[in-house]
Coordinates of N, CA, C and O in Angstrom, one line a residue:
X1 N 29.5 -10.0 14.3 CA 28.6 -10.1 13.1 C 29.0 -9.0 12.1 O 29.6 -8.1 12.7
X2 N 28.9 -8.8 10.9 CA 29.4 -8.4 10.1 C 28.6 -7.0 9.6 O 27.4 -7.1 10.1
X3 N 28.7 -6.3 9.0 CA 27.8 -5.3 8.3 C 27.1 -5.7 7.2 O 26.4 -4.8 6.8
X4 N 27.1 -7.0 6.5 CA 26.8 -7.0 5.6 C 26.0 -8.1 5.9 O 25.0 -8.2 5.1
X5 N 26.0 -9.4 6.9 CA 25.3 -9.9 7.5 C 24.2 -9.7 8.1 O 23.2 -10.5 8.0
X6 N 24.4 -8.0 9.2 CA 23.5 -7.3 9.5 C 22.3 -6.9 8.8 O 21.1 -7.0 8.9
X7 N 23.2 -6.2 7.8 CA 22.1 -5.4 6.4 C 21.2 -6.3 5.8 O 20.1 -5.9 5.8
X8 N 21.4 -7.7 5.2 CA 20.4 -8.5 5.2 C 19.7 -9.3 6.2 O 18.7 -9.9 5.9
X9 N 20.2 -9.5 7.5 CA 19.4 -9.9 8.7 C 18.3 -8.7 8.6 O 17.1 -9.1 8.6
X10 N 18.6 -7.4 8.5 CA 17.4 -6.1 8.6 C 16.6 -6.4 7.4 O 15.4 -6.4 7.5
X11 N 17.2 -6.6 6.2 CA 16.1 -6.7 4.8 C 15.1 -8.0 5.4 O 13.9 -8.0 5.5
X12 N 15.7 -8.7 5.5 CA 14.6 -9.8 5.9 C 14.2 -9.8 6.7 O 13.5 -10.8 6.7
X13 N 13.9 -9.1 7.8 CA 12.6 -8.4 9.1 C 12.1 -7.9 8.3 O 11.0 -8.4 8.0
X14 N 12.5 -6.4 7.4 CA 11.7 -5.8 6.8 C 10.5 -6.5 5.8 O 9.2 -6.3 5.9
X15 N 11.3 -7.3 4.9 CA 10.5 -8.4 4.1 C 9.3 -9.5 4.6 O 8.2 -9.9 4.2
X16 N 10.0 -9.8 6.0 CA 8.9 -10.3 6.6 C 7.6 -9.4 7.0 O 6.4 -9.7 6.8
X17 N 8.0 -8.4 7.5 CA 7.1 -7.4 8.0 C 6.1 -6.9 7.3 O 4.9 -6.7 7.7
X18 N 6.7 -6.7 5.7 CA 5.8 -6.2 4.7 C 4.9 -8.0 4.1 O 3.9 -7.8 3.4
X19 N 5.1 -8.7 4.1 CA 4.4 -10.2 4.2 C 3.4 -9.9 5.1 O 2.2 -9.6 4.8
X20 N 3.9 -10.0 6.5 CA 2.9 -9.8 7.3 C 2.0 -8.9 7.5 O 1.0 -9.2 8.1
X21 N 2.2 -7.9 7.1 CA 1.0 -6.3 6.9 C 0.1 -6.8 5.7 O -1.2 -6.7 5.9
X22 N 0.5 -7.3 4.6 CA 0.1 -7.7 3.4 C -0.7 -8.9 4.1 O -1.9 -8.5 3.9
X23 N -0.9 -9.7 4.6 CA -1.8 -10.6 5.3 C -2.7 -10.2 6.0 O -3.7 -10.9 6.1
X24 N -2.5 -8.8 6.8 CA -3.6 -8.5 7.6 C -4.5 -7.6 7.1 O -5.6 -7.2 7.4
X25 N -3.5 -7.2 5.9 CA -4.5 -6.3 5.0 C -5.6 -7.1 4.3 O -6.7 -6.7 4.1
X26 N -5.1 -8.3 4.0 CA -6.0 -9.5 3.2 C -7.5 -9.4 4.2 O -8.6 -9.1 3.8
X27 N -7.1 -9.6 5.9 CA -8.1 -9.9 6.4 C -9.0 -9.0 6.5 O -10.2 -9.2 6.6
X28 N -8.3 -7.7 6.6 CA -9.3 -5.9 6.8 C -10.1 -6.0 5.7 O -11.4 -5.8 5.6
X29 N -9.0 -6.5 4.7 CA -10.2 -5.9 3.7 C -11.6 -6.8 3.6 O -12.7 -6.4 3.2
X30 N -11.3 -7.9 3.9 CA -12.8 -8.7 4.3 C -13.9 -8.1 4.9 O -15.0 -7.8 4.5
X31 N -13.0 -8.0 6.3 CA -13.7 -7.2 7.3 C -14.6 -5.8 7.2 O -15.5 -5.2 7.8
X32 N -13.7 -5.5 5.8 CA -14.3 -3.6 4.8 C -15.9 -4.3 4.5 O -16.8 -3.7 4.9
X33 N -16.1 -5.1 4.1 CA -17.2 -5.8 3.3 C -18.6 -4.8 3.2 O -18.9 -4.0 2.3
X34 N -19.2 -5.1 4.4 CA -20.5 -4.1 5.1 C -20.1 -2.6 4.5 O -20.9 -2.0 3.7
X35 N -19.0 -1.9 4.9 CA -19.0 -0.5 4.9 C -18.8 -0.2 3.3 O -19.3 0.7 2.6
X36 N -17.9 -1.5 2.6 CA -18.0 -1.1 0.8 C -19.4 -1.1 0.5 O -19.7 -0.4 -0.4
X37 N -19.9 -1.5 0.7 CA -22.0 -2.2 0.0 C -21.9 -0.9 0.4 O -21.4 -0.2 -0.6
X38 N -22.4 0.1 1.9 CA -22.6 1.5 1.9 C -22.0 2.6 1.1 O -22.7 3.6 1.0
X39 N -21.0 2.5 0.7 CA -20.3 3.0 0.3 C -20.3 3.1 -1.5 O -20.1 4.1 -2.2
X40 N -20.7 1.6 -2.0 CA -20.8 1.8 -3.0 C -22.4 2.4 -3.4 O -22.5 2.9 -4.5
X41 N -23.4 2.5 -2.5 CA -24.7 2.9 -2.7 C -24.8 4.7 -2.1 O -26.0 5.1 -2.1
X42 N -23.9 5.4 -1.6 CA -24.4 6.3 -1.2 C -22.6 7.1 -2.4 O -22.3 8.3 -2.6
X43 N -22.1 6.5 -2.6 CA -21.6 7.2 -3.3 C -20.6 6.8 -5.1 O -19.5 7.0 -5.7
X44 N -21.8 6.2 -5.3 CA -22.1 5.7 -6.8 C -22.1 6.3 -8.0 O -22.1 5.6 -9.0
X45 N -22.1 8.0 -7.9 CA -22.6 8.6 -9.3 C -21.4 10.1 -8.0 O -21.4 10.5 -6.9
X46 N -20.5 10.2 -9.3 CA -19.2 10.9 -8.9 C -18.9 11.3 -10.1 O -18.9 10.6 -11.1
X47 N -18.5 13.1 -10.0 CA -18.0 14.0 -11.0 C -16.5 13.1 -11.7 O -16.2 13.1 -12.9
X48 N -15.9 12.5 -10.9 CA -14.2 12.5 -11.0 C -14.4 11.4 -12.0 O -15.6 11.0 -12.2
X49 N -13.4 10.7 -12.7 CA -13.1 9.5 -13.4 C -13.6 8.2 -12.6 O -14.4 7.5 -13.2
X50 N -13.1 7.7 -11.2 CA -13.5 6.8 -10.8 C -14.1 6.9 -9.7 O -13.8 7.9 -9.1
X51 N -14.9 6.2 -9.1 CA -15.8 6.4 -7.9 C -14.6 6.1 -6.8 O -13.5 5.6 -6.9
X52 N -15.4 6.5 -5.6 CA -14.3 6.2 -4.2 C -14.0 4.9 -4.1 O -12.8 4.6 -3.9
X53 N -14.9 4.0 -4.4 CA -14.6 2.5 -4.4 C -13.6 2.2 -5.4 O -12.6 1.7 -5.1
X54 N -13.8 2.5 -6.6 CA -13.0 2.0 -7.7 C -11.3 3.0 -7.0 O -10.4 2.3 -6.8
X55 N -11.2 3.7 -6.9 CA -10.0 4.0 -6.7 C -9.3 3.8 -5.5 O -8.1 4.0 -5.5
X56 N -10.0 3.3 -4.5 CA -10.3 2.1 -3.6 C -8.9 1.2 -3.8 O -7.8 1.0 -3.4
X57 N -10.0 0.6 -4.7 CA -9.4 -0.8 -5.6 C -8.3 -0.8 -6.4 O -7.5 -1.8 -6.6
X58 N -8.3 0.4 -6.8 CA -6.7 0.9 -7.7 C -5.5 0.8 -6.9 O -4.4 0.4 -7.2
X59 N -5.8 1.3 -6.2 CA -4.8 1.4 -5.1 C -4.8 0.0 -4.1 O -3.7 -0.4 -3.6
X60 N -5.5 -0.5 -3.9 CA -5.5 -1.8 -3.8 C -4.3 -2.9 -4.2 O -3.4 -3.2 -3.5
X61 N -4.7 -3.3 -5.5 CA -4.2 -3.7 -6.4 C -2.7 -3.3 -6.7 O -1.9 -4.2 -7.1
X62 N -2.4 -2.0 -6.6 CA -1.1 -1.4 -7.1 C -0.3 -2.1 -6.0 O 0.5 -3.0 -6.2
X63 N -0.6 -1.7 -4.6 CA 0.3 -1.9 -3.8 C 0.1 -3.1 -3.4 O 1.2 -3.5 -3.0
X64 N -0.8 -4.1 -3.2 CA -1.0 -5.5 -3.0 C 0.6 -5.9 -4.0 O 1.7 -6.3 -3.6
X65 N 0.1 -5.6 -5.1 CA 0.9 -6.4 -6.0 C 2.3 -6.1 -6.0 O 3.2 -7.0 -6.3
X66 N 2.4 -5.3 -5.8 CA 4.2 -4.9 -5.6 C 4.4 -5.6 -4.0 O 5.5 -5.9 -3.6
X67 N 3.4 -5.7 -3.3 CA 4.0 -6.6 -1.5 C 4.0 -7.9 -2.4 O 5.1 -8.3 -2.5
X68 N 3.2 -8.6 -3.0 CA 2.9 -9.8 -3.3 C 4.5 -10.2 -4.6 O 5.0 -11.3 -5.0
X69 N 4.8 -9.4 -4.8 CA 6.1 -9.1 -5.6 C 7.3 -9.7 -4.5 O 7.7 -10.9 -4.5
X70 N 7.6 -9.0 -3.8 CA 8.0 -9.1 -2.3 C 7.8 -10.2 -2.2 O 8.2 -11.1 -2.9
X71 N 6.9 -10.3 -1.1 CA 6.8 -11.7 -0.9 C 7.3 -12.8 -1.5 O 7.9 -13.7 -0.9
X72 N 6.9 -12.8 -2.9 CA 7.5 -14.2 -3.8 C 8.7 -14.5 -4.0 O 9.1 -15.6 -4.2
X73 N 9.4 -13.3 -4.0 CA 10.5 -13.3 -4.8 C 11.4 -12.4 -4.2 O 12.6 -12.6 -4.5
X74 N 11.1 -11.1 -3.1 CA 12.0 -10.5 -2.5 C 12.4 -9.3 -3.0 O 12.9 -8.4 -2.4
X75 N 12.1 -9.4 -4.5 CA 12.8 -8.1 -5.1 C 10.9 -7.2 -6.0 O 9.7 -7.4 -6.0
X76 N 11.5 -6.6 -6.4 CA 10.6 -6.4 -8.1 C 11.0 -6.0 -8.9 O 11.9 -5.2 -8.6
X77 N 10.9 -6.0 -10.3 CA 11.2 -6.0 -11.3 C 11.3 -4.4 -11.4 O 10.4 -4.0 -10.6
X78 N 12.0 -3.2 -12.1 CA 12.0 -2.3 -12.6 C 11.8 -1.4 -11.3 O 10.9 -0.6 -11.3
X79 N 12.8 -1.7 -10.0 CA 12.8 -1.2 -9.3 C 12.8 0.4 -8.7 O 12.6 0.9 -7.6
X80 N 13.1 0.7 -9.6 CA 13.5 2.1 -9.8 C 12.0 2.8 -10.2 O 11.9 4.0 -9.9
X81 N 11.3 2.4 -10.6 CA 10.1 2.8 -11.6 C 8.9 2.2 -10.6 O 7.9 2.7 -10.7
X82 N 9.0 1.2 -9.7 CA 8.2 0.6 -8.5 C 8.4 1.9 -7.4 O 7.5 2.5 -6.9
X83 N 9.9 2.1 -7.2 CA 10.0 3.5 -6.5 C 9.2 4.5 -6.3 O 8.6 4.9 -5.2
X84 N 9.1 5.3 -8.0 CA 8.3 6.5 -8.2 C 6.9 6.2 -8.5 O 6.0 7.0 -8.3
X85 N 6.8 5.1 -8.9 CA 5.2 4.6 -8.7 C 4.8 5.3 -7.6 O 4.4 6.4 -7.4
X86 N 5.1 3.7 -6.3 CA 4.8 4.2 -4.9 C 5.1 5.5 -4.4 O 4.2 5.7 -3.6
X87 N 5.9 6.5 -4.5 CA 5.8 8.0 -4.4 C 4.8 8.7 -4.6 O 4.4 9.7 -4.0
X88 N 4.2 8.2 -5.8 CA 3.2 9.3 -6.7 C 2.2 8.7 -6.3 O 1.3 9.4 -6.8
X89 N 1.6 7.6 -5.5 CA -0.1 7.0 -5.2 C 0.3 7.3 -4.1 O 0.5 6.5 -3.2
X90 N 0.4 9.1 -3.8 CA -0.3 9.7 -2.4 C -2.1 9.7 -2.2 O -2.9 10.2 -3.0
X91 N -2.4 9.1 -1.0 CA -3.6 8.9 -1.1 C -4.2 10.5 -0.8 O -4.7 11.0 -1.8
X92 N -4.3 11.1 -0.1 CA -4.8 12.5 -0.2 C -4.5 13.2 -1.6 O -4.9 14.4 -1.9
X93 N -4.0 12.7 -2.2 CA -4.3 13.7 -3.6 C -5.1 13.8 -4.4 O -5.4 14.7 -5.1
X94 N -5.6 11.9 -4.0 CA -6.8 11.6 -5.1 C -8.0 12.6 -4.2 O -7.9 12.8 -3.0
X95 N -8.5 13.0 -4.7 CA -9.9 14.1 -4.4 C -10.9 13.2 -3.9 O -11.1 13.3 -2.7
X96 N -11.6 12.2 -4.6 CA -12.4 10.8 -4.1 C -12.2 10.6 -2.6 O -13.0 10.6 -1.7
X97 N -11.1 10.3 -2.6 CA -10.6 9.4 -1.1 C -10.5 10.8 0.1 O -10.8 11.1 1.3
X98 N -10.0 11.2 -0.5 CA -9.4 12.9 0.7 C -10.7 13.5 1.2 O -10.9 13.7 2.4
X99 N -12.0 13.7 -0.1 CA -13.0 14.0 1.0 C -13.6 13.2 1.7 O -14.0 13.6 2.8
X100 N -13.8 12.0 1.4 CA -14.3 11.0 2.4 C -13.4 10.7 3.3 O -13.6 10.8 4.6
X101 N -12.8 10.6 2.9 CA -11.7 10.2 4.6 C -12.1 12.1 5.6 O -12.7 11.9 6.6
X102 N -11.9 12.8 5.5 CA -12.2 13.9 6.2 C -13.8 14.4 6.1 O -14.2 15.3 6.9
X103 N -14.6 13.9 5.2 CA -15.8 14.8 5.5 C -16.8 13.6 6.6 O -17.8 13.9 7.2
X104 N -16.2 12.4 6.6 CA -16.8 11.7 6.8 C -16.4 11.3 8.3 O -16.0 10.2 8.3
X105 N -16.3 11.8 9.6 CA -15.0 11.4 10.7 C -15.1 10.5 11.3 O -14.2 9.7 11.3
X106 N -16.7 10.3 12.3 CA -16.6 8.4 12.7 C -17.1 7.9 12.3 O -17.2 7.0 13.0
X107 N -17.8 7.8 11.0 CA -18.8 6.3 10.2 C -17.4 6.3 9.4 O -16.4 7.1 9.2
X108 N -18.0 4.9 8.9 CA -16.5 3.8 8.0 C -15.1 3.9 8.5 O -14.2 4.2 7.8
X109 N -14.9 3.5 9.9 CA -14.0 3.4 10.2 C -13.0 2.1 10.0 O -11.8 2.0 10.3
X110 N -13.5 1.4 9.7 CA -13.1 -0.1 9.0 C -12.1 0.6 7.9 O -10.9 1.1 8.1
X111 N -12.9 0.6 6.7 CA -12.2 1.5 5.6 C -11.2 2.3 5.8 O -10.2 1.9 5.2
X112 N -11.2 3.7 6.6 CA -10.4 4.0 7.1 C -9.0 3.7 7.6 O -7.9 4.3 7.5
X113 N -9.2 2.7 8.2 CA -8.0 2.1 9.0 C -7.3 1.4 8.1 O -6.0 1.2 8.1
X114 N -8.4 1.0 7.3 CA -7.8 0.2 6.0 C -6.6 0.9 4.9 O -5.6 0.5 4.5
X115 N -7.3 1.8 4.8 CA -6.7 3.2 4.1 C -5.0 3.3 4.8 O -3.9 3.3 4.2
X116 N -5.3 3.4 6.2 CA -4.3 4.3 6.9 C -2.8 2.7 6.5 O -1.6 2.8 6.3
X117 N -3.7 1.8 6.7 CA -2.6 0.6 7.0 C -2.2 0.1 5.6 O -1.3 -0.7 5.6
X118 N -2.6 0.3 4.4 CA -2.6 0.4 2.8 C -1.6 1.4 2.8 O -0.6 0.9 2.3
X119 N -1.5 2.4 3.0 CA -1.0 3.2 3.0 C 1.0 3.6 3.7 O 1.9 4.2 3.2
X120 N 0.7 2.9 4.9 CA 1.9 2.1 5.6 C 2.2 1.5 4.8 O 2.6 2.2 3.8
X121 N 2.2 0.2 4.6 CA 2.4 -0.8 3.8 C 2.9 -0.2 2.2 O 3.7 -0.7 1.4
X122 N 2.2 0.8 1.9 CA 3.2 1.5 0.5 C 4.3 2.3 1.0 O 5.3 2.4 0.2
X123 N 4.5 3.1 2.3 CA 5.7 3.9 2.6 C 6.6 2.6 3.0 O 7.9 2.8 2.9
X124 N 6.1 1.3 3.5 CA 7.0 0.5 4.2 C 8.4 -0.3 2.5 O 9.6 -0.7 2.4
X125 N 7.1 -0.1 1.8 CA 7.7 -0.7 0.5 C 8.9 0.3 -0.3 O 9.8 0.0 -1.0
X126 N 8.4 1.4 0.1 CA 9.3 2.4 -0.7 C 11.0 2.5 -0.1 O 12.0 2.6 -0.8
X127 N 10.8 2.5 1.4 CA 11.6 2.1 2.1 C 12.6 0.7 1.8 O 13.8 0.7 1.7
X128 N 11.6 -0.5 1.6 CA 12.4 -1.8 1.8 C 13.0 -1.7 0.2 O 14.1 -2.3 0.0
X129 N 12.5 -0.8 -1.0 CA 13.2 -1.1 -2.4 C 14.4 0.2 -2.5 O 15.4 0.2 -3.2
X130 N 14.0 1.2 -1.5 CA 15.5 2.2 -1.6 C 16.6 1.5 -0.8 O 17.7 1.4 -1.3
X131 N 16.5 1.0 0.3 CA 17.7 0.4 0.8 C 17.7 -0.7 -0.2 O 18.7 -0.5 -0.9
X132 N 17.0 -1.8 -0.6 CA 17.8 -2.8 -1.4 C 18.4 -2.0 -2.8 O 19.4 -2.5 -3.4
X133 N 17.9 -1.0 -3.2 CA 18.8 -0.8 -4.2 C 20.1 0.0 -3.6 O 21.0 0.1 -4.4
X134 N 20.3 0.5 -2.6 CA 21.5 1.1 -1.9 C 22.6 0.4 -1.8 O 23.7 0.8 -1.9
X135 N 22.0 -1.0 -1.6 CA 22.6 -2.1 -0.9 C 22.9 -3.2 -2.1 O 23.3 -4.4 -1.8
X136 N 22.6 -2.7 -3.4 CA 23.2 -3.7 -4.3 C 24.5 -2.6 -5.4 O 24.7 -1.4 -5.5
X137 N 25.2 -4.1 -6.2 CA 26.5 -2.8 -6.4 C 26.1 -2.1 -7.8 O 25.4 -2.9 -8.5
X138 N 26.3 -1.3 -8.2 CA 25.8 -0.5 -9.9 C 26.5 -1.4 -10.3 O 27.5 -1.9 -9.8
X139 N 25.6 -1.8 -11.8 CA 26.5 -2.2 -13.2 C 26.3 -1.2 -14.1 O 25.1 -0.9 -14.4
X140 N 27.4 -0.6 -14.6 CA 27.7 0.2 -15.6 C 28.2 -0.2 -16.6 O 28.5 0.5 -17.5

């Protein structure tokens, strides 16, 4: 088998893989349902720009959409700039999320996991768009 046969036999596990996390995230986050209602009533009125939920959701959305990018089509647009995106939505930085995930240690563990596997799923992505751009040739 060839090296270059290989390298895309591996993109396409990868691609599948990030499909399939992106699916089970669909279902967690259902499953979040109960602990968001708590969540949005005990911590509703927040110093920062957006509340824990809403930034939640930001991140949500960012990385859903770049898997769901994936998915459709395999690649994403402005690859290089999807890169440093996903780099910079470290979830411990946002202040919102960092104390709840630590002040809070066994209630919302749904969330949590949700967090931890959102979070995979953006390192898995950063991964699957540095090798595809490695792996395609420069046009200069």
């Amino acid at each position: 088998m060839s090296e270059a046969t290989l390298k895309t036999q591996n993109h396409e596990i990868e691609r599948n893989y990030i499909i399939q996390l992106l699916e089970q995230l669909t279902q967690d986050y259902c499953n979040t349902k109960q602990e968001r209602k708590e969540i949005a009533s005990l911590y509703s009125t927040s110093e920062e720009e957006f509340t824990l939920l809403e930034e939640i959701e930001l991140l949500t959305v960012n990385i859903r959409g770049y898997a769901s990018q994936i998915q459709t089509r395999g690649w994403i647009e402005n690859q290089q700039q999807a890169i440093e995106k996903l780099q910079n939505m470290r979830f411990f930085d946002i202040p919102a999320i960092a104390q709840f995930y630590f002040a809070s240690h066994q209630a919302y563990r749904q969330i949590k996991v949700y967090l931890q596997m959102l979070d995979y799923l953006r390192l898995l992505m950063i991964e699957y768009l540095q090798l595809n751009q490695n792996s395609q040739p420069e046009f200069v």
